[in-house]
Amino acid sequence: YDERYYNLVLPHFTLVFPVNNAEQKAFINHIEKASKKFKEFYFVLRCAQIVKDSFSDYTDLFLIPEEGYRIFVKLHDALYSGILEKELRLDIPFLPHLGIANNKDPLKCKTLSDEINSKNPEIFGAINKLDVVSFTNEKVETIKEIIL
């Protein structure tokens, strides 16, 4: 159901969005330092939610962590300190999520959301590392893996 990203990137949580104003080495050093106080944490996905994409005509369907939510938010906030502080988009709220679908027709996402939520899903997982990635020529590549 993910028209835009299915063939591009594996399921993931995005904690820092694309940054153009930081040199790669300084960026990686910052992420390593800012994430040092965090250790592996667990999450449970139990709810699908539709969200209008902030940058396109698409509506997204996200799985939202019920458990682990606050740690995602605290990690996100820690990463957007220091050299990334000015990169934080305060006009777009941070919503930890795993993207599972998108469509230009919001009703299609809503229908799928209702179907998923009617089944009361429980998906358990753990975050034990951060991947710093590059996205060029429609390809995502890991530059650095940071263990929590």
PDB file of C-alpha atoms in Angstrom:
ATOM      1  CA  TYR A   1       0.000   0.000   0.000  1.00  0.00           C
ATOM      2  CA  ASP A   2       3.025   2.274   0.198  1.00  0.00           C
ATOM      3  CA  GLU A   3       3.112   3.759  -3.297  1.00  0.00           C
ATOM      4  CA  ARG A   4       5.990   6.105  -2.610  1.00  0.00           C
ATOM      5  CA  TYR A   5       8.536   4.276  -0.463  1.00  0.00           C
ATOM      6  CA  TYR A   6       7.922   0.499  -0.633  1.00  0.00           C
ATOM      7  CA  ASN A   7      10.754  -0.164  -3.112  1.00  0.00           C
ATOM      8  CA  LEU A   8      12.987   2.547  -1.688  1.00  0.00           C
ATOM      9  CA  VAL A   9      13.477   1.917   2.027  1.00  0.00           C
ATOM     10  CA  LEU A  10      12.738  -0.779   4.601  1.00  0.00           C
ATOM     11  CA  PRO A  11      10.246  -0.074   7.422  1.00  0.00           C
ATOM     12  CA  HIS A  12      11.730   2.487   9.795  1.00  0.00           C
ATOM     13  CA  PHE A  13      11.103   5.332  12.224  1.00  0.00           C
ATOM     14  CA  THR A  14      12.462   8.695  11.062  1.00  0.00           C
ATOM     15  CA  LEU A  15      13.876  10.725  13.948  1.00  0.00           C
ATOM     16  CA  VAL A  16      15.739  13.443  12.026  1.00  0.00           C
ATOM     17  CA  PHE A  17      14.541  14.682   8.677  1.00  0.00           C
ATOM     18  CA  PRO A  18      16.843  15.656   5.785  1.00  0.00           C
ATOM     19  CA  VAL A  19      19.406  18.287   6.743  1.00  0.00           C
ATOM     20  CA  ASN A  20      21.378  20.416   4.307  1.00  0.00           C
ATOM     21  CA  ASN A  21      23.203  22.788   6.644  1.00  0.00           C
ATOM     22  CA  ALA A  22      25.510  20.374   8.470  1.00  0.00           C
ATOM     23  CA  GLU A  23      28.746  18.807   7.288  1.00  0.00           C
ATOM     24  CA  GLN A  24      28.507  15.000   7.323  1.00  0.00           C
ATOM     25  CA  LYS A  25      31.238  14.355   9.915  1.00  0.00           C
ATOM     26  CA  ALA A  26      29.877  17.020  12.280  1.00  0.00           C
ATOM     27  CA  PHE A  27      26.350  15.640  11.798  1.00  0.00           C
ATOM     28  CA  ILE A  28      27.424  12.087  12.662  1.00  0.00           C
ATOM     29  CA  ASN A  29      29.428  13.285  15.683  1.00  0.00           C
ATOM     30  CA  HIS A  30      26.394  15.206  16.913  1.00  0.00           C
ATOM     31  CA  ILE A  31      24.050  12.212  16.523  1.00  0.00           C
ATOM     32  CA  GLU A  32      26.529   9.971  18.381  1.00  0.00           C
ATOM     33  CA  LYS A  33      26.871  12.462  21.236  1.00  0.00           C
ATOM     34  CA  ALA A  34      23.159  13.331  21.486  1.00  0.00           C
ATOM     35  CA  SER A  35      22.094   9.668  21.535  1.00  0.00           C
ATOM     36  CA  LYS A  36      24.676   8.525  24.130  1.00  0.00           C
ATOM     37  CA  LYS A  37      22.268   8.761  27.070  1.00  0.00           C
ATOM     38  CA  PHE A  38      19.744   6.476  25.341  1.00  0.00           C
ATOM     39  CA  LYS A  39      19.785   2.711  25.442  1.00  0.00           C
ATOM     40  CA  GLU A  40      17.766   0.072  23.639  1.00  0.00           C
ATOM     41  CA  PHE A  41      14.033   0.578  24.128  1.00  0.00           C
ATOM     42  CA  TYR A  42      10.893  -1.297  23.243  1.00  0.00           C
ATOM     43  CA  PHE A  43       7.710  -0.232  21.523  1.00  0.00           C
ATOM     44  CA  VAL A  44       4.290  -1.640  20.730  1.00  0.00           C
ATOM     45  CA  LEU A  45       2.275  -0.571  17.686  1.00  0.00           C
ATOM     46  CA  ARG A  46      -1.462  -0.918  18.259  1.00  0.00           C
ATOM     47  CA  CYS A  47      -3.063   1.835  16.216  1.00  0.00           C
ATOM     48  CA  ALA A  48      -3.183   2.953  12.585  1.00  0.00           C
ATOM     49  CA  GLN A  49      -3.735   6.663  11.971  1.00  0.00           C
ATOM     50  CA  ILE A  50      -4.083   8.727   8.810  1.00  0.00           C
ATOM     51  CA  VAL A  51      -2.035  11.921   8.526  1.00  0.00           C
ATOM     52  CA  LYS A  52      -1.958  14.476   5.711  1.00  0.00           C
ATOM     53  CA  ASP A  53       1.571  14.671   4.299  1.00  0.00           C
ATOM     54  CA  SER A  54       3.097  18.098   4.977  1.00  0.00           C
ATOM     55  CA  PHE A  55       4.964  18.261   1.672  1.00  0.00           C
ATOM     56  CA  SER A  56       2.690  16.663  -0.935  1.00  0.00           C
ATOM     57  CA  ASP A  57      -0.857  15.854  -2.007  1.00  0.00           C
ATOM     58  CA  TYR A  58      -0.620  12.462  -0.334  1.00  0.00           C
ATOM     59  CA  THR A  59      -2.265  11.195   2.813  1.00  0.00           C
ATOM     60  CA  ASP A  60      -0.151   8.775   4.825  1.00  0.00           C
ATOM     61  CA  LEU A  61      -1.175   5.842   6.968  1.00  0.00           C
ATOM     62  CA  PHE A  62       1.004   5.367  10.022  1.00  0.00           C
ATOM     63  CA  LEU A  63       1.299   2.782  12.754  1.00  0.00           C
ATOM     64  CA  ILE A  64       1.797   4.781  15.945  1.00  0.00           C
ATOM     65  CA  PRO A  65       3.698   3.420  18.958  1.00  0.00           C
ATOM     66  CA  GLU A  66       1.481   3.255  22.026  1.00  0.00           C
ATOM     67  CA  GLU A  67       4.275   1.992  24.253  1.00  0.00           C
ATOM     68  CA  GLY A  68       7.654   3.622  23.720  1.00  0.00           C
ATOM     69  CA  TYR A  69       6.100   6.839  22.395  1.00  0.00           C
ATOM     70  CA  ARG A  70       7.668   9.107  25.016  1.00  0.00           C
ATOM     71  CA  ILE A  71      11.155   7.680  24.408  1.00  0.00           C
ATOM     72  CA  PHE A  72      10.834   8.340  20.668  1.00  0.00           C
ATOM     73  CA  VAL A  73       9.884  11.950  21.476  1.00  0.00           C
ATOM     74  CA  LYS A  74      12.737  12.417  23.960  1.00  0.00           C
ATOM     75  CA  LEU A  75      15.253  10.925  21.518  1.00  0.00           C
ATOM     76  CA  HIS A  76      13.944  13.132  18.697  1.00  0.00           C
ATOM     77  CA  ASP A  77      14.239  16.216  20.922  1.00  0.00           C
ATOM     78  CA  ALA A  78      17.780  15.290  22.006  1.00  0.00           C
ATOM     79  CA  LEU A  79      18.854  14.841  18.382  1.00  0.00           C
ATOM     80  CA  TYR A  80      17.468  18.264  17.450  1.00  0.00           C
ATOM     81  CA  SER A  81      19.800  20.043  19.877  1.00  0.00           C
ATOM     82  CA  GLY A  82      23.156  21.674  19.191  1.00  0.00           C
ATOM     83  CA  ILE A  83      23.999  21.955  15.495  1.00  0.00           C
ATOM     84  CA  LEU A  84      20.528  20.687  14.519  1.00  0.00           C
ATOM     85  CA  GLU A  85      18.537  23.056  16.727  1.00  0.00           C
ATOM     86  CA  LYS A  86      17.850  25.485  13.871  1.00  0.00           C
ATOM     87  CA  GLU A  87      16.792  22.607  11.576  1.00  0.00           C
ATOM     88  CA  LEU A  88      13.792  21.682  13.746  1.00  0.00           C
ATOM     89  CA  ARG A  89      10.497  22.400  11.981  1.00  0.00           C
ATOM     90  CA  LEU A  90       8.219  23.685  14.725  1.00  0.00           C
ATOM     91  CA  ASP A  91       5.378  24.068  12.213  1.00  0.00           C
ATOM     92  CA  ILE A  92       5.226  20.275  11.740  1.00  0.00           C
ATOM     93  CA  PRO A  93       4.558  18.258  14.897  1.00  0.00           C
ATOM     94  CA  PHE A  94       6.752  15.220  15.443  1.00  0.00           C
ATOM     95  CA  LEU A  95       4.691  12.028  15.415  1.00  0.00           C
ATOM     96  CA  PRO A  96       6.706   8.829  15.863  1.00  0.00           C
ATOM     97  CA  HIS A  97       5.428   6.375  13.287  1.00  0.00           C
ATOM     98  CA  LEU A  98       6.027   3.481  10.965  1.00  0.00           C
ATOM     99  CA  GLY A  99       4.660   4.410   7.539  1.00  0.00           C
ATOM    100  CA  ILE A 100       2.650   1.600   5.941  1.00  0.00           C
ATOM    101  CA  ALA A 101       0.603   3.229   3.178  1.00  0.00           C
ATOM    102  CA  ASN A 102      -0.033   6.444   1.304  1.00  0.00           C
ATOM    103  CA  ASN A 103      -2.391   7.622  -1.382  1.00  0.00           C
ATOM    104  CA  LYS A 104      -3.638  10.824  -2.948  1.00  0.00           C
ATOM    105  CA  ASP A 105      -7.151   9.680  -2.022  1.00  0.00           C
ATOM    106  CA  PRO A 106      -7.473  10.085   1.771  1.00  0.00           C
ATOM    107  CA  LEU A 107     -10.524   7.813   1.809  1.00  0.00           C
ATOM    108  CA  LYS A 108      -8.400   4.858   0.680  1.00  0.00           C
ATOM    109  CA  CYS A 109      -6.078   5.400   3.639  1.00  0.00           C
ATOM    110  CA  LYS A 110      -9.023   5.859   6.009  1.00  0.00           C
ATOM    111  CA  THR A 111     -10.634   2.618   4.817  1.00  0.00           C
ATOM    112  CA  LEU A 112      -7.390   0.708   5.337  1.00  0.00           C
ATOM    113  CA  SER A 113      -6.899   2.354   8.740  1.00  0.00           C
ATOM    114  CA  ASP A 114     -10.367   1.266   9.860  1.00  0.00           C
ATOM    115  CA  GLU A 115      -9.710  -2.270   8.626  1.00  0.00           C
ATOM    116  CA  ILE A 116      -6.397  -2.500  10.505  1.00  0.00           C
ATOM    117  CA  ASN A 117      -7.766  -0.959  13.714  1.00  0.00           C
ATOM    118  CA  SER A 118     -10.770  -3.311  13.702  1.00  0.00           C
ATOM    119  CA  LYS A 119      -8.300  -6.203  14.080  1.00  0.00           C
ATOM    120  CA  ASN A 120      -6.657  -4.708  17.203  1.00  0.00           C
ATOM    121  CA  PRO A 121      -3.075  -5.270  16.044  1.00  0.00           C
ATOM    122  CA  GLU A 122      -0.162  -5.651  18.453  1.00  0.00           C
ATOM    123  CA  ILE A 123       3.266  -5.387  16.892  1.00  0.00           C
ATOM    124  CA  PHE A 124       6.180  -5.555  19.316  1.00  0.00           C
ATOM    125  CA  GLY A 125       9.628  -4.233  18.479  1.00  0.00           C
ATOM    126  CA  ALA A 126      12.844  -2.744  19.788  1.00  0.00           C
ATOM    127  CA  ILE A 127      15.061   0.169  18.824  1.00  0.00           C
ATOM    128  CA  ASN A 128      18.692  -0.726  19.506  1.00  0.00           C
ATOM    129  CA  LYS A 129      20.510   1.344  16.900  1.00  0.00           C
ATOM    130  CA  LEU A 130      20.265   4.468  14.805  1.00  0.00           C
ATOM    131  CA  ASP A 131      21.197   4.537  11.137  1.00  0.00           C
ATOM    132  CA  VAL A 132      22.514   7.754   9.651  1.00  0.00           C
ATOM    133  CA  VAL A 133      21.590   7.511   5.981  1.00  0.00           C
ATOM    134  CA  SER A 134      22.050   9.358   2.733  1.00  0.00           C
ATOM    135  CA  PHE A 135      19.340   9.623   0.126  1.00  0.00           C
ATOM    136  CA  THR A 136      20.661  10.298  -3.364  1.00  0.00           C
ATOM    137  CA  ASN A 137      19.501   9.204  -6.795  1.00  0.00           C
ATOM    138  CA  GLU A 138      16.409   7.538  -5.297  1.00  0.00           C
ATOM    139  CA  LYS A 139      18.607   5.280  -3.154  1.00  0.00           C
ATOM    140  CA  VAL A 140      18.948   5.098   0.627  1.00  0.00           C
ATOM    141  CA  GLU A 141      22.354   4.049   1.975  1.00  0.00           C
ATOM    142  CA  THR A 142      23.547   3.716   5.563  1.00  0.00           C
ATOM    143  CA  ILE A 143      26.536   5.956   6.259  1.00  0.00           C
ATOM    144  CA  LYS A 144      26.916   5.162   9.963  1.00  0.00           C
ATOM    145  CA  GLU A 145      25.274   2.753  12.388  1.00  0.00           C
ATOM    146  CA  ILE A 146      25.100   3.965  15.991  1.00  0.00           C
ATOM    147  CA  ILE A 147      24.356   1.366  18.665  1.00  0.00           C
ATOM    148  CA  LEU A 148      22.184   2.539  21.560  1.00  0.00           C
TER     149      LEU A 148
END
